[in-house]
């Protein structure tokens, strides 16, 4: 396997998650995990809906993986209305199995997590920490604040915010766009675009 390619288990074939991974190269392989991101890094992916139907599935998968990787990630897609009990349970399991728990709320976000881990594999811990400090101090990614502001709007997730900033380049252009133009942004769609447009243009109402 080329070092720049992520290995993917065949069970991910034709899944929505795999179709969302576009920023990195990947290839199918016979592996115990869902993804082998680097030589010392792997990931399993779990939907909470699926977990409720098949509660033993993730434990069997973790047992297959064992402790053969330095970094082992469980990406959990939170797709149920009350996830607290499930997440507490999975957090305990991850601690015992040496997995890092990463939560997201869509397959698009799950794909971004896989991509980000791959793109950061050659960065040293010091470099990653420097990036975090830069963002905290406001001297890092200049669009981070815009993305965070956009995700405060109901139904706009981090992936949507990333696509909006990438396509429109600035908050001013996003606010100035009409609903039809917003809907042309990949992954947004007409309903979400209409909500976003209304969030910017609806009058403020004081509620006493």
PDB file of N, CA and C in Angstrom, residues 114-174:
ATOM      1  N   UNK A 114     -11.984  11.564   9.288  1.00  0.00           N
ATOM      2  CA  UNK A 114     -11.030  10.639   8.662  1.00  0.00           C
ATOM      3  C   UNK A 114     -10.008  11.413   7.844  1.00  0.00           C
ATOM      4  N   UNK A 115     -10.489  12.377   7.061  1.00  0.00           N
ATOM      5  CA  UNK A 115      -9.592  13.164   6.211  1.00  0.00           C
ATOM      6  C   UNK A 115      -8.602  13.973   7.043  1.00  0.00           C
ATOM      7  N   UNK A 116      -9.099  14.599   8.106  1.00  0.00           N
ATOM      8  CA  UNK A 116      -8.228  15.439   8.929  1.00  0.00           C
ATOM      9  C   UNK A 116      -7.144  14.616   9.621  1.00  0.00           C
ATOM     10  N   UNK A 117      -7.492  13.441  10.105  1.00  0.00           N
ATOM     11  CA  UNK A 117      -6.477  12.582  10.721  1.00  0.00           C
ATOM     12  C   UNK A 117      -5.405  12.202   9.700  1.00  0.00           C
ATOM     13  N   UNK A 118      -5.842  11.889   8.483  1.00  0.00           N
ATOM     14  CA  UNK A 118      -4.868  11.520   7.451  1.00  0.00           C
ATOM     15  C   UNK A 118      -3.969  12.700   7.104  1.00  0.00           C
ATOM     16  N   UNK A 119      -4.566  13.869   6.955  1.00  0.00           N
ATOM     17  CA  UNK A 119      -3.782  15.041   6.544  1.00  0.00           C
ATOM     18  C   UNK A 119      -2.861  15.540   7.655  1.00  0.00           C
ATOM     19  N   UNK A 120      -3.139  15.106   8.902  1.00  0.00           N
ATOM     20  CA  UNK A 120      -2.311  15.538  10.033  1.00  0.00           C
ATOM     21  C   UNK A 120      -1.308  14.480  10.474  1.00  0.00           C
ATOM     22  N   UNK A 121      -1.240  13.353   9.780  1.00  0.00           N
ATOM     23  CA  UNK A 121      -0.436  12.224  10.257  1.00  0.00           C
ATOM     24  C   UNK A 121       1.049  12.536  10.358  1.00  0.00           C
ATOM     25  N   UNK A 122       1.552  13.444   9.519  1.00  0.00           N
ATOM     26  CA  UNK A 122       2.985  13.739   9.522  1.00  0.00           C
ATOM     27  C   UNK A 122       3.334  14.930  10.404  1.00  0.00           C
ATOM     28  N   UNK A 123       2.303  15.529  11.010  1.00  0.00           N
ATOM     29  CA  UNK A 123       2.558  16.650  11.898  1.00  0.00           C
ATOM     30  C   UNK A 123       2.981  16.148  13.275  1.00  0.00           C
ATOM     31  N   UNK A 124       3.924  16.834  13.868  1.00  0.00           N
ATOM     32  CA  UNK A 124       4.366  16.461  15.210  1.00  0.00           C
ATOM     33  C   UNK A 124       3.357  16.964  16.241  1.00  0.00           C
ATOM     34  N   UNK A 125       3.330  16.368  17.447  1.00  0.00           N
ATOM     35  CA  UNK A 125       2.442  16.867  18.498  1.00  0.00           C
ATOM     36  C   UNK A 125       2.652  18.355  18.776  1.00  0.00           C
ATOM     37  N   UNK A 126       3.894  18.815  18.711  1.00  0.00           N
ATOM     38  CA  UNK A 126       4.192  20.233  18.948  1.00  0.00           C
ATOM     39  C   UNK A 126       3.545  21.109  17.880  1.00  0.00           C
ATOM     40  N   UNK A 127       3.580  20.632  16.632  1.00  0.00           N
ATOM     41  CA  UNK A 127       2.986  21.389  15.537  1.00  0.00           C
ATOM     42  C   UNK A 127       1.472  21.466  15.676  1.00  0.00           C
ATOM     43  N   UNK A 128       0.847  20.348  16.037  1.00  0.00           N
ATOM     44  CA  UNK A 128      -0.599  20.328  16.232  1.00  0.00           C
ATOM     45  C   UNK A 128      -1.012  21.237  17.372  1.00  0.00           C
ATOM     46  N   UNK A 129      -0.223  21.232  18.460  1.00  0.00           N
ATOM     47  CA  UNK A 129      -0.505  22.098  19.596  1.00  0.00           C
ATOM     48  C   UNK A 129      -0.368  23.565  19.209  1.00  0.00           C
ATOM     49  N   UNK A 130       0.613  23.875  18.373  1.00  0.00           N
ATOM     50  CA  UNK A 130       0.806  25.254  17.913  1.00  0.00           C
ATOM     51  C   UNK A 130      -0.388  25.725  17.097  1.00  0.00           C
ATOM     52  N   UNK A 131      -0.922  24.823  16.258  1.00  0.00           N
ATOM     53  CA  UNK A 131      -2.108  25.168  15.471  1.00  0.00           C
ATOM     54  C   UNK A 131      -3.284  25.484  16.383  1.00  0.00           C
ATOM     55  N   UNK A 132      -3.468  24.654  17.432  1.00  0.00           N
ATOM     56  CA  UNK A 132      -4.563  24.878  18.367  1.00  0.00           C
ATOM     57  C   UNK A 132      -4.419  26.210  19.093  1.00  0.00           C
ATOM     58  N   UNK A 133      -3.200  26.511  19.542  1.00  0.00           N
ATOM     59  CA  UNK A 133      -2.968  27.775  20.252  1.00  0.00           C
ATOM     60  C   UNK A 133      -3.202  28.970  19.337  1.00  0.00           C
ATOM     61  N   UNK A 134      -2.819  28.832  18.080  1.00  0.00           N
ATOM     62  CA  UNK A 134      -3.021  29.919  17.120  1.00  0.00           C
ATOM     63  C   UNK A 134      -4.510  30.200  16.946  1.00  0.00           C
ATOM     64  N   UNK A 135      -5.314  29.125  16.882  1.00  0.00           N
ATOM     65  CA  UNK A 135      -6.752  29.303  16.737  1.00  0.00           C
ATOM     66  C   UNK A 135      -7.354  29.937  17.989  1.00  0.00           C
ATOM     67  N   UNK A 136      -6.888  29.497  19.161  1.00  0.00           N
ATOM     68  CA  UNK A 136      -7.403  30.049  20.424  1.00  0.00           C
ATOM     69  C   UNK A 136      -7.088  31.538  20.529  1.00  0.00           C
ATOM     70  N   UNK A 137      -5.886  31.930  20.088  1.00  0.00           N
ATOM     71  CA  UNK A 137      -5.451  33.319  20.201  1.00  0.00           C
ATOM     72  C   UNK A 137      -5.900  34.187  19.032  1.00  0.00           C
ATOM     73  N   UNK A 138      -6.634  33.591  18.104  1.00  0.00           N
ATOM     74  CA  UNK A 138      -7.164  34.369  16.988  1.00  0.00           C
ATOM     75  C   UNK A 138      -6.172  34.689  15.901  1.00  0.00           C
ATOM     76  N   UNK A 139      -5.057  33.966  15.830  1.00  0.00           N
ATOM     77  CA  UNK A 139      -4.067  34.264  14.792  1.00  0.00           C
ATOM     78  C   UNK A 139      -3.924  33.094  13.819  1.00  0.00           C
ATOM     79  N   UNK A 140      -4.809  32.122  13.944  1.00  0.00           N
ATOM     80  CA  UNK A 140      -4.752  30.974  13.046  1.00  0.00           C
ATOM     81  C   UNK A 140      -5.644  31.184  11.843  1.00  0.00           C
ATOM     82  N   UNK A 141      -6.416  30.174  11.526  1.00  0.00           N
ATOM     83  CA  UNK A 141      -7.312  30.194  10.373  1.00  0.00           C
ATOM     84  C   UNK A 141      -8.272  31.383  10.484  1.00  0.00           C
ATOM     85  N   UNK A 142      -8.165  32.287   9.526  1.00  0.00           N
ATOM     86  CA  UNK A 142      -8.972  33.509   9.599  1.00  0.00           C
ATOM     87  C   UNK A 142     -10.463  33.246   9.403  1.00  0.00           C
ATOM     88  N   UNK A 143     -10.801  32.081   8.823  1.00  0.00           N
ATOM     89  CA  UNK A 143     -12.203  31.770   8.565  1.00  0.00           C
ATOM     90  C   UNK A 143     -12.844  30.935   9.668  1.00  0.00           C
ATOM     91  N   UNK A 144     -12.069  30.598  10.687  1.00  0.00           N
ATOM     92  CA  UNK A 144     -12.611  29.744  11.735  1.00  0.00           C
ATOM     93  C   UNK A 144     -13.796  30.403  12.437  1.00  0.00           C
ATOM     94  N   UNK A 145     -13.680  31.686  12.743  1.00  0.00           N
ATOM     95  CA  UNK A 145     -14.761  32.389  13.440  1.00  0.00           C
ATOM     96  C   UNK A 145     -16.024  32.427  12.585  1.00  0.00           C
ATOM     97  N   UNK A 146     -15.835  32.590  11.267  1.00  0.00           N
ATOM     98  CA  UNK A 146     -16.986  32.610  10.355  1.00  0.00           C
ATOM     99  C   UNK A 146     -17.679  31.257  10.376  1.00  0.00           C
ATOM    100  N   UNK A 147     -16.888  30.174  10.311  1.00  0.00           N
ATOM    101  CA  UNK A 147     -17.464  28.829  10.318  1.00  0.00           C
ATOM    102  C   UNK A 147     -18.200  28.566  11.631  1.00  0.00           C
ATOM    103  N   UNK A 148     -17.604  28.996  12.735  1.00  0.00           N
ATOM    104  CA  UNK A 148     -18.245  28.781  14.034  1.00  0.00           C
ATOM    105  C   UNK A 148     -19.550  29.572  14.143  1.00  0.00           C
ATOM    106  N   UNK A 149     -19.561  30.769  13.587  1.00  0.00           N
ATOM    107  CA  UNK A 149     -20.786  31.587  13.608  1.00  0.00           C
ATOM    108  C   UNK A 149     -21.890  30.931  12.779  1.00  0.00           C
ATOM    109  N   UNK A 150     -21.519  30.385  11.625  1.00  0.00           N
ATOM    110  CA  UNK A 150     -22.508  29.752  10.748  1.00  0.00           C
ATOM    111  C   UNK A 150     -23.134  28.518  11.395  1.00  0.00           C
ATOM    112  N   UNK A 151     -22.347  27.765  12.151  1.00  0.00           N
ATOM    113  CA  UNK A 151     -22.881  26.553  12.781  1.00  0.00           C
ATOM    114  C   UNK A 151     -23.820  26.860  13.947  1.00  0.00           C
ATOM    115  N   UNK A 152     -23.884  28.118  14.355  1.00  0.00           N
ATOM    116  CA  UNK A 152     -24.855  28.507  15.385  1.00  0.00           C
ATOM    117  C   UNK A 152     -26.277  28.546  14.817  1.00  0.00           C
ATOM    118  N   UNK A 153     -26.383  28.570  13.489  1.00  0.00           N
ATOM    119  CA  UNK A 153     -27.683  28.583  12.830  1.00  0.00           C
ATOM    120  C   UNK A 153     -28.223  27.160  12.776  1.00  0.00           C
ATOM    121  N   UNK A 154     -29.457  26.966  13.149  1.00  0.00           N
ATOM    122  CA  UNK A 154     -30.062  25.637  13.206  1.00  0.00           C
ATOM    123  C   UNK A 154     -29.935  24.915  11.873  1.00  0.00           C
ATOM    124  N   UNK A 155     -29.504  23.670  11.922  1.00  0.00           N
ATOM    125  CA  UNK A 155     -29.350  22.738  10.796  1.00  0.00           C
ATOM    126  C   UNK A 155     -28.083  22.950   9.978  1.00  0.00           C
ATOM    127  N   UNK A 156     -27.311  24.010  10.249  1.00  0.00           N
ATOM    128  CA  UNK A 156     -26.046  24.218   9.540  1.00  0.00           C
ATOM    129  C   UNK A 156     -24.930  23.557  10.339  1.00  0.00           C
ATOM    130  N   UNK A 157     -24.341  22.488   9.794  1.00  0.00           N
ATOM    131  CA  UNK A 157     -23.283  21.782  10.498  1.00  0.00           C
ATOM    132  C   UNK A 157     -21.904  22.259  10.044  1.00  0.00           C
ATOM    133  N   UNK A 158     -20.865  21.678  10.590  1.00  0.00           N
ATOM    134  CA  UNK A 158     -19.507  22.128  10.295  1.00  0.00           C
ATOM    135  C   UNK A 158     -19.145  21.927   8.828  1.00  0.00           C
ATOM    136  N   UNK A 159     -19.632  20.831   8.247  1.00  0.00           N
ATOM    137  CA  UNK A 159     -19.364  20.570   6.838  1.00  0.00           C
ATOM    138  C   UNK A 159     -20.025  21.623   5.960  1.00  0.00           C
ATOM    139  N   UNK A 160     -21.277  21.983   6.283  1.00  0.00           N
ATOM    140  CA  UNK A 160     -21.975  23.038   5.537  1.00  0.00           C
ATOM    141  C   UNK A 160     -21.203  24.355   5.627  1.00  0.00           C
ATOM    142  N   UNK A 161     -20.762  24.691   6.839  1.00  0.00           N
ATOM    143  CA  UNK A 161     -20.028  25.942   7.047  1.00  0.00           C
ATOM    144  C   UNK A 161     -18.735  25.967   6.238  1.00  0.00           C
ATOM    145  N   UNK A 162     -18.049  24.835   6.218  1.00  0.00           N
ATOM    146  CA  UNK A 162     -16.805  24.733   5.452  1.00  0.00           C
ATOM    147  C   UNK A 162     -17.060  24.940   3.969  1.00  0.00           C
ATOM    148  N   UNK A 163     -18.131  24.326   3.457  1.00  0.00           N
ATOM    149  CA  UNK A 163     -18.479  24.479   2.040  1.00  0.00           C
ATOM    150  C   UNK A 163     -18.882  25.912   1.715  1.00  0.00           C
ATOM    151  N   UNK A 164     -19.627  26.549   2.610  1.00  0.00           N
ATOM    152  CA  UNK A 164     -20.060  27.932   2.382  1.00  0.00           C
ATOM    153  C   UNK A 164     -18.866  28.880   2.302  1.00  0.00           C
ATOM    154  N   UNK A 165     -17.947  28.751   3.253  1.00  0.00           N
ATOM    155  CA  UNK A 165     -16.760  29.607   3.260  1.00  0.00           C
ATOM    156  C   UNK A 165     -15.902  29.347   2.034  1.00  0.00           C
ATOM    157  N   UNK A 166     -15.779  28.074   1.659  1.00  0.00           N
ATOM    158  CA  UNK A 166     -14.972  27.704   0.495  1.00  0.00           C
ATOM    159  C   UNK A 166     -15.555  28.280  -0.788  1.00  0.00           C
ATOM    160  N   UNK A 167     -16.892  28.281  -0.894  1.00  0.00           N
ATOM    161  CA  UNK A 167     -17.537  28.739  -2.127  1.00  0.00           C
ATOM    162  C   UNK A 167     -17.720  30.250  -2.199  1.00  0.00           C
ATOM    163  N   UNK A 168     -18.030  30.879  -1.040  1.00  0.00           N
ATOM    164  CA  UNK A 168     -18.339  32.312  -1.051  1.00  0.00           C
ATOM    165  C   UNK A 168     -17.191  33.186  -0.560  1.00  0.00           C
ATOM    166  N   UNK A 169     -16.209  32.579   0.122  1.00  0.00           N
ATOM    167  CA  UNK A 169     -14.965  33.234   0.527  1.00  0.00           C
ATOM    168  C   UNK A 169     -15.096  34.199   1.700  1.00  0.00           C
ATOM    169  N   UNK A 170     -16.271  34.750   1.957  1.00  0.00           N
ATOM    170  CA  UNK A 170     -16.402  35.684   3.082  1.00  0.00           C
ATOM    171  C   UNK A 170     -17.828  35.659   3.614  1.00  0.00           C
ATOM    172  N   UNK A 171     -17.990  36.080   4.875  1.00  0.00           N
ATOM    173  CA  UNK A 171     -19.319  36.136   5.479  1.00  0.00           C
ATOM    174  C   UNK A 171     -20.185  37.160   4.760  1.00  0.00           C
ATOM    175  N   UNK A 172     -19.573  38.256   4.317  1.00  0.00           N
ATOM    176  CA  UNK A 172     -20.325  39.298   3.621  1.00  0.00           C
ATOM    177  C   UNK A 172     -21.004  38.748   2.368  1.00  0.00           C
ATOM    178  N   UNK A 173     -20.273  37.926   1.611  1.00  0.00           N
ATOM    179  CA  UNK A 173     -20.831  37.356   0.377  1.00  0.00           C
ATOM    180  C   UNK A 173     -21.916  36.327   0.681  1.00  0.00           C
ATOM    181  N   UNK A 174     -21.748  35.597   1.792  1.00  0.00           N
ATOM    182  CA  UNK A 174     -22.762  34.615   2.190  1.00  0.00           C
ATOM    183  C   UNK A 174     -24.057  35.330   2.563  1.00  0.00           C
TER     184      UNK A 174
END
